[in-house]
PDB file of N, CA and C in Angstrom:
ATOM      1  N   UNK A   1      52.424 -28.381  88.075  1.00  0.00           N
ATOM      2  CA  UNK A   1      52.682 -27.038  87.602  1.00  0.00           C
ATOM      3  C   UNK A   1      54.136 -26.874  87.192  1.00  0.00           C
ATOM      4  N   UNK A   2      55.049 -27.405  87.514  1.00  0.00           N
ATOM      5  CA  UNK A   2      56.056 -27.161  87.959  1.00  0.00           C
ATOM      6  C   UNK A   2      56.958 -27.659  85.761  1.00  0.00           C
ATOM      7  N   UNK A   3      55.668 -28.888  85.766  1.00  0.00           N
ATOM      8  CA  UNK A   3      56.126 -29.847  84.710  1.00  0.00           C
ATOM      9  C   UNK A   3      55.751 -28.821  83.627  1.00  0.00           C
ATOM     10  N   UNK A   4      54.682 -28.041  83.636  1.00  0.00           N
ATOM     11  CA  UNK A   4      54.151 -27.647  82.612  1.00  0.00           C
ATOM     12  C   UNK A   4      54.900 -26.106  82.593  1.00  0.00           C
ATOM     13  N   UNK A   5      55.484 -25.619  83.719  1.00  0.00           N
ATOM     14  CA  UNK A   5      56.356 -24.320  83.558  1.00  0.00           C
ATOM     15  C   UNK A   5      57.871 -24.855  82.455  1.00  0.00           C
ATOM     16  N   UNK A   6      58.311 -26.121  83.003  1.00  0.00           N
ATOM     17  CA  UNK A   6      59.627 -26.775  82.427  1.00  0.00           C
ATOM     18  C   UNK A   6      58.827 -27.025  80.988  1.00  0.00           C
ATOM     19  N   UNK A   7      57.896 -27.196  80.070  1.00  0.00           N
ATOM     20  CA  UNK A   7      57.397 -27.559  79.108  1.00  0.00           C
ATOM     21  C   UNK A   7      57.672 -26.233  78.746  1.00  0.00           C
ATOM     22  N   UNK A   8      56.786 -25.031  78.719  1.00  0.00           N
ATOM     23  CA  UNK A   8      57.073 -23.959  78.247  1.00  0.00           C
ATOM     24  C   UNK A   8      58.606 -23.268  77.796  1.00  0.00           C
ATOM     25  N   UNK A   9      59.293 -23.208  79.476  1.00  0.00           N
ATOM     26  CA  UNK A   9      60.166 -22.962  79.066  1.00  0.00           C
ATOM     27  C   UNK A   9      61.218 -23.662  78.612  1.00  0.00           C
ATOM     28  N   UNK A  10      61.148 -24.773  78.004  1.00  0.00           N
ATOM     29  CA  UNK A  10      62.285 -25.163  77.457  1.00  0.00           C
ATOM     30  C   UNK A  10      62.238 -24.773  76.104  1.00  0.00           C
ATOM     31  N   UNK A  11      61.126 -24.177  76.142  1.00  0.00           N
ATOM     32  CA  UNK A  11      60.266 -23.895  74.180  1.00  0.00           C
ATOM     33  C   UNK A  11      60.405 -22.442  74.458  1.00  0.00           C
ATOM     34  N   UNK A  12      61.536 -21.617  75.279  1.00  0.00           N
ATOM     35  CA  UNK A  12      61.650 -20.886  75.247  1.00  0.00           C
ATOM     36  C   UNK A  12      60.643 -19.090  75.657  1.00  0.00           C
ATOM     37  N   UNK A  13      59.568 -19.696  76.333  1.00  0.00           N
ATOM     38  CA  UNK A  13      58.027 -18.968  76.995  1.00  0.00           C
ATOM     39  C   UNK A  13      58.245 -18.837  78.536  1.00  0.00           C
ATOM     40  N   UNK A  14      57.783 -17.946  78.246  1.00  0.00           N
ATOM     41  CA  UNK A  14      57.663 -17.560  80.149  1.00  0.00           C
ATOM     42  C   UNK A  14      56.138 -17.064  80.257  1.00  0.00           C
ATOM     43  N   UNK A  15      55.620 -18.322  81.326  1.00  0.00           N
ATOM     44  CA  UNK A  15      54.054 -17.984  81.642  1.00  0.00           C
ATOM     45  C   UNK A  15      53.586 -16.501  81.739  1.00  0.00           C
ATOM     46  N   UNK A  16      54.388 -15.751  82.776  1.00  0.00           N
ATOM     47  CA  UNK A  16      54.279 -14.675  83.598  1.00  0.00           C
ATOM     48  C   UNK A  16      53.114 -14.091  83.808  1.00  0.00           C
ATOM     49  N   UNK A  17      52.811 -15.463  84.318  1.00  0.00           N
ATOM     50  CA  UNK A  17      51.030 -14.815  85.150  1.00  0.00           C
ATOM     51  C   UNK A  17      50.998 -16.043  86.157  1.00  0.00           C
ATOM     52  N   UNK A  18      51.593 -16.915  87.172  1.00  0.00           N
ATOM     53  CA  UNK A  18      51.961 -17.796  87.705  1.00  0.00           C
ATOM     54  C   UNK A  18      51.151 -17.169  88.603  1.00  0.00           C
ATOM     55  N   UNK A  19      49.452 -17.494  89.416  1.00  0.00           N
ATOM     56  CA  UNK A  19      49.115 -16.936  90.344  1.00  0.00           C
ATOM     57  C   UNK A  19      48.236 -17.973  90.855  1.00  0.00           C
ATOM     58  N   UNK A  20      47.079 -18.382  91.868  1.00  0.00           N
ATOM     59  CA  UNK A  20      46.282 -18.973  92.289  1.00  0.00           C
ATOM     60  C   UNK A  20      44.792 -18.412  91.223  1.00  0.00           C
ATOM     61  N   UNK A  21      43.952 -17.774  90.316  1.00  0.00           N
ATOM     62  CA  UNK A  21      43.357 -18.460  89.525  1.00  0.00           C
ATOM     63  C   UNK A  21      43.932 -18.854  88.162  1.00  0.00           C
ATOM     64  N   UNK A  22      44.857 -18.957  88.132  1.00  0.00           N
ATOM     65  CA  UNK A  22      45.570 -19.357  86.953  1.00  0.00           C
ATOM     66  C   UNK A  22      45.593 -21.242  87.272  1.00  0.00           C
ATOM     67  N   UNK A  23      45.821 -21.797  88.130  1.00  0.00           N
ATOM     68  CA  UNK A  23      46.109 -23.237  88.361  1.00  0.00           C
ATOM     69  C   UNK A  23      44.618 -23.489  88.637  1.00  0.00           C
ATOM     70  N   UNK A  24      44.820 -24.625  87.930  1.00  0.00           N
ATOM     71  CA  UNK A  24      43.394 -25.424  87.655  1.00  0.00           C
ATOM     72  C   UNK A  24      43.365 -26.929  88.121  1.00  0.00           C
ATOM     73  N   UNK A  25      42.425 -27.148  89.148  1.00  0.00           N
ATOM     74  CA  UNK A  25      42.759 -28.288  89.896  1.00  0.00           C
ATOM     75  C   UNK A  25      41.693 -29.098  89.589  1.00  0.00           C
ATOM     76  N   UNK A  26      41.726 -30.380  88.742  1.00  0.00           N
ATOM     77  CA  UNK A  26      40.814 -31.409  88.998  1.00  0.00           C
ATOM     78  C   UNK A  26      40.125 -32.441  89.749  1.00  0.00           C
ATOM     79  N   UNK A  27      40.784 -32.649  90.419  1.00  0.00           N
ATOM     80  CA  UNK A  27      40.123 -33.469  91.613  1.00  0.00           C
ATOM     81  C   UNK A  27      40.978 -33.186  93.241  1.00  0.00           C
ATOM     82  N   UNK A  28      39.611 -33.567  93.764  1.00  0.00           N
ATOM     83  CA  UNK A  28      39.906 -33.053  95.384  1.00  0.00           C
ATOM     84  C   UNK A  28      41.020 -33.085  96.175  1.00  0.00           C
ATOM     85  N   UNK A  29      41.686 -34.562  95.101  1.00  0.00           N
ATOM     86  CA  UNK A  29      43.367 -34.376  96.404  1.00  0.00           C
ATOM     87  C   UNK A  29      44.518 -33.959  95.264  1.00  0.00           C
ATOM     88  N   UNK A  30      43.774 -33.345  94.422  1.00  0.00           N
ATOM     89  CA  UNK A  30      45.056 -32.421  93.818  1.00  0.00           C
ATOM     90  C   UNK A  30      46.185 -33.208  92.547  1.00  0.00           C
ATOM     91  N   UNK A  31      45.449 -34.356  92.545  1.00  0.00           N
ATOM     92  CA  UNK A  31      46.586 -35.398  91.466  1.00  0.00           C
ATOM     93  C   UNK A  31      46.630 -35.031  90.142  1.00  0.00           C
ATOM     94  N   UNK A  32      45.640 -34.216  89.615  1.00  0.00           N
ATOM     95  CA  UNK A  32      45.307 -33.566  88.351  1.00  0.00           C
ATOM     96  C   UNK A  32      45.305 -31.933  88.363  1.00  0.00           C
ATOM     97  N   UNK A  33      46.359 -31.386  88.302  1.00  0.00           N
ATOM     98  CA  UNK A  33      46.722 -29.887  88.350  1.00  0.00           C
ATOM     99  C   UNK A  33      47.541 -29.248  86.525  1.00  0.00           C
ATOM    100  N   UNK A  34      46.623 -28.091  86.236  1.00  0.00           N
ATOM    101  CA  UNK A  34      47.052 -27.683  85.304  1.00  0.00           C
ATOM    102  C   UNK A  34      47.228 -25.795  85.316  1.00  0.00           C
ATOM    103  N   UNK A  35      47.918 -25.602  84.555  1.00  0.00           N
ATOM    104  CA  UNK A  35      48.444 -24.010  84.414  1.00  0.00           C
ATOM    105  C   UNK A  35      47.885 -23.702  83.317  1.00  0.00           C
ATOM    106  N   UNK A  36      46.592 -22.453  83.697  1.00  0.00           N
ATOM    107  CA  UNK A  36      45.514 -22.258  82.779  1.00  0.00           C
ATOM    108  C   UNK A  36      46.494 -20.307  82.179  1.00  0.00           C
ATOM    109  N   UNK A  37      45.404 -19.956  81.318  1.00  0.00           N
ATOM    110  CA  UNK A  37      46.037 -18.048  81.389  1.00  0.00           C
ATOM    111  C   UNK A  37      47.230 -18.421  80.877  1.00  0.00           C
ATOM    112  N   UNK A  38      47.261 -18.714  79.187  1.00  0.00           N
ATOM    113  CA  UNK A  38      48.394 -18.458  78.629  1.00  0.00           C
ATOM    114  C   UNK A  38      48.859 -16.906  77.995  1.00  0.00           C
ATOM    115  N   UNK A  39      47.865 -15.951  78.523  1.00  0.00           N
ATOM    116  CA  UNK A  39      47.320 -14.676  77.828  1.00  0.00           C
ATOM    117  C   UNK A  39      48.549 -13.766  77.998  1.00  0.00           C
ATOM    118  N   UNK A  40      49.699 -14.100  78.931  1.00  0.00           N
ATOM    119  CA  UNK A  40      50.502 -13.013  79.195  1.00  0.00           C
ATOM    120  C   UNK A  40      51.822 -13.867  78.695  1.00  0.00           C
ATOM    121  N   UNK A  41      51.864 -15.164  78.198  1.00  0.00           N
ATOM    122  CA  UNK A  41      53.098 -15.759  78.159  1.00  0.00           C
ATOM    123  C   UNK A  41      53.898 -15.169  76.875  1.00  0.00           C
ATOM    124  N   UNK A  42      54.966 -14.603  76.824  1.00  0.00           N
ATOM    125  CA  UNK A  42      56.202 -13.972  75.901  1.00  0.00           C
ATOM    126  C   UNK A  42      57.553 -14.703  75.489  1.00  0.00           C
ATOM    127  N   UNK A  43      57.920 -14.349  74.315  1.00  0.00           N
ATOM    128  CA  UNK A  43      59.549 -15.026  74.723  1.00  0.00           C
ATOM    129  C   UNK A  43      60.291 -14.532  75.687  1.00  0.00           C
ATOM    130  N   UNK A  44      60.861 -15.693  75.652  1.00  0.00           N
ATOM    131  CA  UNK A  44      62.225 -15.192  77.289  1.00  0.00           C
ATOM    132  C   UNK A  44      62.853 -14.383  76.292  1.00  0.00           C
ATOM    133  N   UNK A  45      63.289 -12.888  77.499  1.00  0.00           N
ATOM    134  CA  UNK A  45      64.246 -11.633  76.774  1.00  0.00           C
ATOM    135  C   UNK A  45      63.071 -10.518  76.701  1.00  0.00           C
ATOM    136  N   UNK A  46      61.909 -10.757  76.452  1.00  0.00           N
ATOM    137  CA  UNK A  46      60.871  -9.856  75.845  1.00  0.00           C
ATOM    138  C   UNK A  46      60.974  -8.631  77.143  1.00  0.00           C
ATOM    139  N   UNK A  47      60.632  -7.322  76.678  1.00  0.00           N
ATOM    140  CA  UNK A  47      60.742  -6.065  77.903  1.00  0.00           C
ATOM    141  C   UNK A  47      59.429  -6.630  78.743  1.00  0.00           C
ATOM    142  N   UNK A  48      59.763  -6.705  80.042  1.00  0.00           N
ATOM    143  CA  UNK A  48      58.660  -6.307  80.842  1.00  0.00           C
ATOM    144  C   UNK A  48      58.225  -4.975  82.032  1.00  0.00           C
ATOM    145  N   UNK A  49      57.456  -4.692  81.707  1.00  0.00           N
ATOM    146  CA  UNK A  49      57.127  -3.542  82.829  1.00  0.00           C
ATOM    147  C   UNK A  49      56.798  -3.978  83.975  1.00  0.00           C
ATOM    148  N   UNK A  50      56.572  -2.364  84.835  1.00  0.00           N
ATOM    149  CA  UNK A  50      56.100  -2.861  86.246  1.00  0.00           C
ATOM    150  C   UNK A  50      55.140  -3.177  86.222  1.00  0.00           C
ATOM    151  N   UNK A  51      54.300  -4.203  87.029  1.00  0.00           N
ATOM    152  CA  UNK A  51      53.020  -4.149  87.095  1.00  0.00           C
ATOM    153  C   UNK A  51      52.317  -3.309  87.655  1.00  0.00           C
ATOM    154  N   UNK A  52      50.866  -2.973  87.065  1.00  0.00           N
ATOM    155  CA  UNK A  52      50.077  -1.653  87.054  1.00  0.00           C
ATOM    156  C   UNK A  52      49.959  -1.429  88.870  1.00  0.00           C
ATOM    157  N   UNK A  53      50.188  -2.589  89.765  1.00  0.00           N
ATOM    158  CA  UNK A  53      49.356  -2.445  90.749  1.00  0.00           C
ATOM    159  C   UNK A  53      50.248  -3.918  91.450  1.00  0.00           C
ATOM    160  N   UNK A  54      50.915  -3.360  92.655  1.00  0.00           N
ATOM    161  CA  UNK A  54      51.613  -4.426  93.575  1.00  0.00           C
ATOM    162  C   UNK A  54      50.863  -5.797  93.483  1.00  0.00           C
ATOM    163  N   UNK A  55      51.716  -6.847  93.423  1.00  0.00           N
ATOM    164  CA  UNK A  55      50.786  -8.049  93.071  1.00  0.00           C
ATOM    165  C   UNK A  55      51.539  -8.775  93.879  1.00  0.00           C
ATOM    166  N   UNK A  56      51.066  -9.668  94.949  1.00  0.00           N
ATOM    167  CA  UNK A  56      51.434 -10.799  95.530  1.00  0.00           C
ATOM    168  C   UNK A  56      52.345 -11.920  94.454  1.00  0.00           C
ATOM    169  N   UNK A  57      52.162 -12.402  93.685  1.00  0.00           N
ATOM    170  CA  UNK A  57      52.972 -13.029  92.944  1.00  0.00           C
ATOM    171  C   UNK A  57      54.146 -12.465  92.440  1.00  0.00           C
ATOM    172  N   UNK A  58      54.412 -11.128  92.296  1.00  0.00           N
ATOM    173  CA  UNK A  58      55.394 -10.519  91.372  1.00  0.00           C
ATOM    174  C   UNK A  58      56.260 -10.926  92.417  1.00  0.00           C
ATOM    175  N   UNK A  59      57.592 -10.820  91.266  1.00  0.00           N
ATOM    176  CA  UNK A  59      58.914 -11.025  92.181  1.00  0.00           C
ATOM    177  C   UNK A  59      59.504  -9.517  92.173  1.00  0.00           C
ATOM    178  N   UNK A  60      60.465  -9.694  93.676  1.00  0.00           N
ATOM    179  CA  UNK A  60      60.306  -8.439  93.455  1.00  0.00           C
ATOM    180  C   UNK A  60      61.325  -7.374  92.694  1.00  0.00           C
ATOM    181  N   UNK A  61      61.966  -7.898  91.815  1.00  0.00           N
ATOM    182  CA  UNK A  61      63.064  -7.018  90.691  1.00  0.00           C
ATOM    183  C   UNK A  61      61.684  -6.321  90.023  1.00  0.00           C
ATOM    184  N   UNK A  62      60.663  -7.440  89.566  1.00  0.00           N
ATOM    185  CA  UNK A  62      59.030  -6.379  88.796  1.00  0.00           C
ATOM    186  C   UNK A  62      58.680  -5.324  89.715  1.00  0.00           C
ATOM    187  N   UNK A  63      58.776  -5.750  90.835  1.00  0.00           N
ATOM    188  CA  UNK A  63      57.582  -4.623  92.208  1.00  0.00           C
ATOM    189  C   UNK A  63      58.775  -3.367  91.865  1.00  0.00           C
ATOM    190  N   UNK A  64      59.831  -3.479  91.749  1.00  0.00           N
ATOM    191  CA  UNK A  64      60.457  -1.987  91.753  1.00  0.00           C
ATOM    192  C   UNK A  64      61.027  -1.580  90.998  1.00  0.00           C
ATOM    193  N   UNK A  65      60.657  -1.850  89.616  1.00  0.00           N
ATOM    194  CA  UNK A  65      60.431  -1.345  88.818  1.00  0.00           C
ATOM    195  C   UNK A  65      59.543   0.199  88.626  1.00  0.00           C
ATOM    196  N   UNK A  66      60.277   1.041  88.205  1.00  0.00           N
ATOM    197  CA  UNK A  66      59.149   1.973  87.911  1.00  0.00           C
ATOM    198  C   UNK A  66      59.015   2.606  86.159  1.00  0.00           C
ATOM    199  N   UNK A  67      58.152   2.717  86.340  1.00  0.00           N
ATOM    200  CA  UNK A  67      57.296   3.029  84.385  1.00  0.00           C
ATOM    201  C   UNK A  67      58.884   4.564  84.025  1.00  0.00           C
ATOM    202  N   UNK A  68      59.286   4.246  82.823  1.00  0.00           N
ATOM    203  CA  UNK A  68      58.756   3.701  81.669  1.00  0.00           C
ATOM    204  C   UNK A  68      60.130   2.065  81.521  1.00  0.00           C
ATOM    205  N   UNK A  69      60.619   2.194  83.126  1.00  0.00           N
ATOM    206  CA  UNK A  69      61.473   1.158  83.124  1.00  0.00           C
ATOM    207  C   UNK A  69      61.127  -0.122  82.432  1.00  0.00           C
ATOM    208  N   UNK A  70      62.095  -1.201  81.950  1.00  0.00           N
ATOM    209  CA  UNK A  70      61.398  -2.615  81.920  1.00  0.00           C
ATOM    210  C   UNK A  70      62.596  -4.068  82.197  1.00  0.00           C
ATOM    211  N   UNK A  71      62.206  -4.758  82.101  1.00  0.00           N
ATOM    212  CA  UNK A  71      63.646  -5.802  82.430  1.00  0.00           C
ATOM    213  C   UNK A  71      62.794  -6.889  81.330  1.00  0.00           C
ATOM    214  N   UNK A  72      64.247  -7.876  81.089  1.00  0.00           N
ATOM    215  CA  UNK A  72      64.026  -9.067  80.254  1.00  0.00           C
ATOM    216  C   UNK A  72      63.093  -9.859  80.670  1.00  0.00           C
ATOM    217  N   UNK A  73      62.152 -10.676  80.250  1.00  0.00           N
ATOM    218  CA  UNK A  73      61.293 -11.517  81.040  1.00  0.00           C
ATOM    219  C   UNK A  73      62.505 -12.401  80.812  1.00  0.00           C
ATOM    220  N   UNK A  74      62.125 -13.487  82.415  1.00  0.00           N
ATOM    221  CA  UNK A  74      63.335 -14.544  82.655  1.00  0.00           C
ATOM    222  C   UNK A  74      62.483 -15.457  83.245  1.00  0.00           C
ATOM    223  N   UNK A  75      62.957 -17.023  82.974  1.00  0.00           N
ATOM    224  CA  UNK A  75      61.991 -17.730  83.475  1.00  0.00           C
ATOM    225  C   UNK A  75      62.114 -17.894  85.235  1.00  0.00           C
ATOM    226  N   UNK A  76      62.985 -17.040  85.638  1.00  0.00           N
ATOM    227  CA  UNK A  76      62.634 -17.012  87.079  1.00  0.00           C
ATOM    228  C   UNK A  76      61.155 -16.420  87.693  1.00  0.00           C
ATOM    229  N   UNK A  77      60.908 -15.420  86.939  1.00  0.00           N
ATOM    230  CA  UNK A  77      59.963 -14.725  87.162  1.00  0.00           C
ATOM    231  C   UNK A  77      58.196 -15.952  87.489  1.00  0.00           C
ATOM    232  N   UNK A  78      58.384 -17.098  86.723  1.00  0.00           N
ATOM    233  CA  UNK A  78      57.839 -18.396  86.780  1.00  0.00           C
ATOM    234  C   UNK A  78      57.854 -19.206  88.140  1.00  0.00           C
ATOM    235  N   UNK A  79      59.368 -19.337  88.315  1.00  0.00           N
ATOM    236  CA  UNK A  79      59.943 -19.780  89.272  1.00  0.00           C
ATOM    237  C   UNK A  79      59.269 -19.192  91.039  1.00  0.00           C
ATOM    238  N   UNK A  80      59.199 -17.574  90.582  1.00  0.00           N
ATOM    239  CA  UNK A  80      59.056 -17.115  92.018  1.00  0.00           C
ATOM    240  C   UNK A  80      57.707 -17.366  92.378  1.00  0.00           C
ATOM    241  N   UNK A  81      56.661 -17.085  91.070  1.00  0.00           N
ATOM    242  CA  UNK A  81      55.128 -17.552  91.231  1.00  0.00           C
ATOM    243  C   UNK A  81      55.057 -18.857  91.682  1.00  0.00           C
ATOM    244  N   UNK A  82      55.840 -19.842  91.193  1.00  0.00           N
ATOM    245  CA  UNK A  82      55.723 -21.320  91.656  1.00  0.00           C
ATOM    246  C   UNK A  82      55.769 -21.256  93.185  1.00  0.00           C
ATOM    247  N   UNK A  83      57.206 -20.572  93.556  1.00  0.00           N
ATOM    248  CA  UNK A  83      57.291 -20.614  95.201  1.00  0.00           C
ATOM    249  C   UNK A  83      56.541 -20.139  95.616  1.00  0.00           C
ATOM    250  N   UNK A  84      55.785 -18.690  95.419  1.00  0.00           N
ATOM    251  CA  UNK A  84      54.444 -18.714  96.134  1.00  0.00           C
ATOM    252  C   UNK A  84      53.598 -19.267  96.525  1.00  0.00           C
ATOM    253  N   UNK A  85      53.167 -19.869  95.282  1.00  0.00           N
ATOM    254  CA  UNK A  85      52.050 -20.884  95.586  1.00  0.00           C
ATOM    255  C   UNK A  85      52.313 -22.033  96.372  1.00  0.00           C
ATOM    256  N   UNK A  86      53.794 -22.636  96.066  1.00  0.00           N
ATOM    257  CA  UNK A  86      53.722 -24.122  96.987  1.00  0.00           C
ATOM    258  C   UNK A  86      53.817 -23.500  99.200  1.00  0.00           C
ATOM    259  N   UNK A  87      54.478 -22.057  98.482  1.00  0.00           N
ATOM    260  CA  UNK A  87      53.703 -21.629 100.374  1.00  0.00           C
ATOM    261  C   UNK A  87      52.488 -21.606 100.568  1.00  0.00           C
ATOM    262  N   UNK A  88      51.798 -20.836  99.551  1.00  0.00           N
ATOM    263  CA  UNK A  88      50.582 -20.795  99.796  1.00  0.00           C
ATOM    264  C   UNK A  88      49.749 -22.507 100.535  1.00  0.00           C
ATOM    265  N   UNK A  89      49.848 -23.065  99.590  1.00  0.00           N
ATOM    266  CA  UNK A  89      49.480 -24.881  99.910  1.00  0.00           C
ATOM    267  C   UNK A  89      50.147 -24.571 101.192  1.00  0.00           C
ATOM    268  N   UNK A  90      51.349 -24.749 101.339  1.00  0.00           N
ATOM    269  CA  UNK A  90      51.993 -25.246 102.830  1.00  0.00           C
ATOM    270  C   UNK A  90      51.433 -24.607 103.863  1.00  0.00           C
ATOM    271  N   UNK A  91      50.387 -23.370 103.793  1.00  0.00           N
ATOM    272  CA  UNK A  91      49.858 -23.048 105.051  1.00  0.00           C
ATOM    273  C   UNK A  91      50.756 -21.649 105.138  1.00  0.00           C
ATOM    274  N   UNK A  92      52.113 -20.916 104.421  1.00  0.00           N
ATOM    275  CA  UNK A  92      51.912 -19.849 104.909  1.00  0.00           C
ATOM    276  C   UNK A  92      51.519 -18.980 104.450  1.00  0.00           C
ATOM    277  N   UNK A  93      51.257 -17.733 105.236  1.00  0.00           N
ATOM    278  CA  UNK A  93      50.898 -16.615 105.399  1.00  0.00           C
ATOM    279  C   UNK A  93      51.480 -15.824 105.396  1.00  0.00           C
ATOM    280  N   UNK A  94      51.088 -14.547 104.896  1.00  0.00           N
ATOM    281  CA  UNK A  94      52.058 -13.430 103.960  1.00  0.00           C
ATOM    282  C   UNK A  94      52.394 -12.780 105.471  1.00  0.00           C
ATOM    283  N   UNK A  95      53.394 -12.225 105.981  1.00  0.00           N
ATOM    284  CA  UNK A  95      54.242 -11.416 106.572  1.00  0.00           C
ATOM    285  C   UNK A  95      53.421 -10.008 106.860  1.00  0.00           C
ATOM    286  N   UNK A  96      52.702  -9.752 106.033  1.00  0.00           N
ATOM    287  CA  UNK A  96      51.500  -8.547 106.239  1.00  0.00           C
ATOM    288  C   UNK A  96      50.152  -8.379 106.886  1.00  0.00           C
ATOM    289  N   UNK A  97      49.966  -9.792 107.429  1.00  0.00           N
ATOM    290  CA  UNK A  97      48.801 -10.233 107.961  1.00  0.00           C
ATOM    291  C   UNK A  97      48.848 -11.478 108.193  1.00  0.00           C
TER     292      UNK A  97
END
């Protein structure tokens, strides 16, 4: 995932939908992993809003955001979905439950 976020953005794209059904896993121990849902990817700089509805992946400069606010998409925003997920794999568990 990580290869195919550095592919994008060096071409100047930010996924910004970095979530668990977005990664697409081919075989059972994980050696074949791809980043599916190119549907939200923008140029880096492009306005982004808040999202409609608190999202586990958002980082949180998006979560507090409020409408009709927006910020640059940045490929961190990639970055923070990535760290989610490699917790997620590692076994942890969100702070809320």
């Amino acid at each position: 995932m990580a290869g195919a976020l550095d592919f994008l953005h060096s071409r100047g794209l930010v996924h910004a939908d970095v979530k668990p059904d977005n990664v697409l896993v081919f075989d059972p121990v994980c050696s074949r992993v791809a980043l599916g849902d190119l549907g939200l990817t923008r140029p880096e700089g492009s306005p982004t809003p808040a999202p409609p509805v608190p999202l586990p992946t958002a980082p949180p400069e998006l979560c507090l955001l409020l409408p009709p606010d927006t910020l640059p998409l940045r490929p961190a925003v990639d970055s923070w979905g990535l760290g989610v997920e490699v917790a997620r794999w590692s076994g942890w568990r969100s702070l809320d439950g």
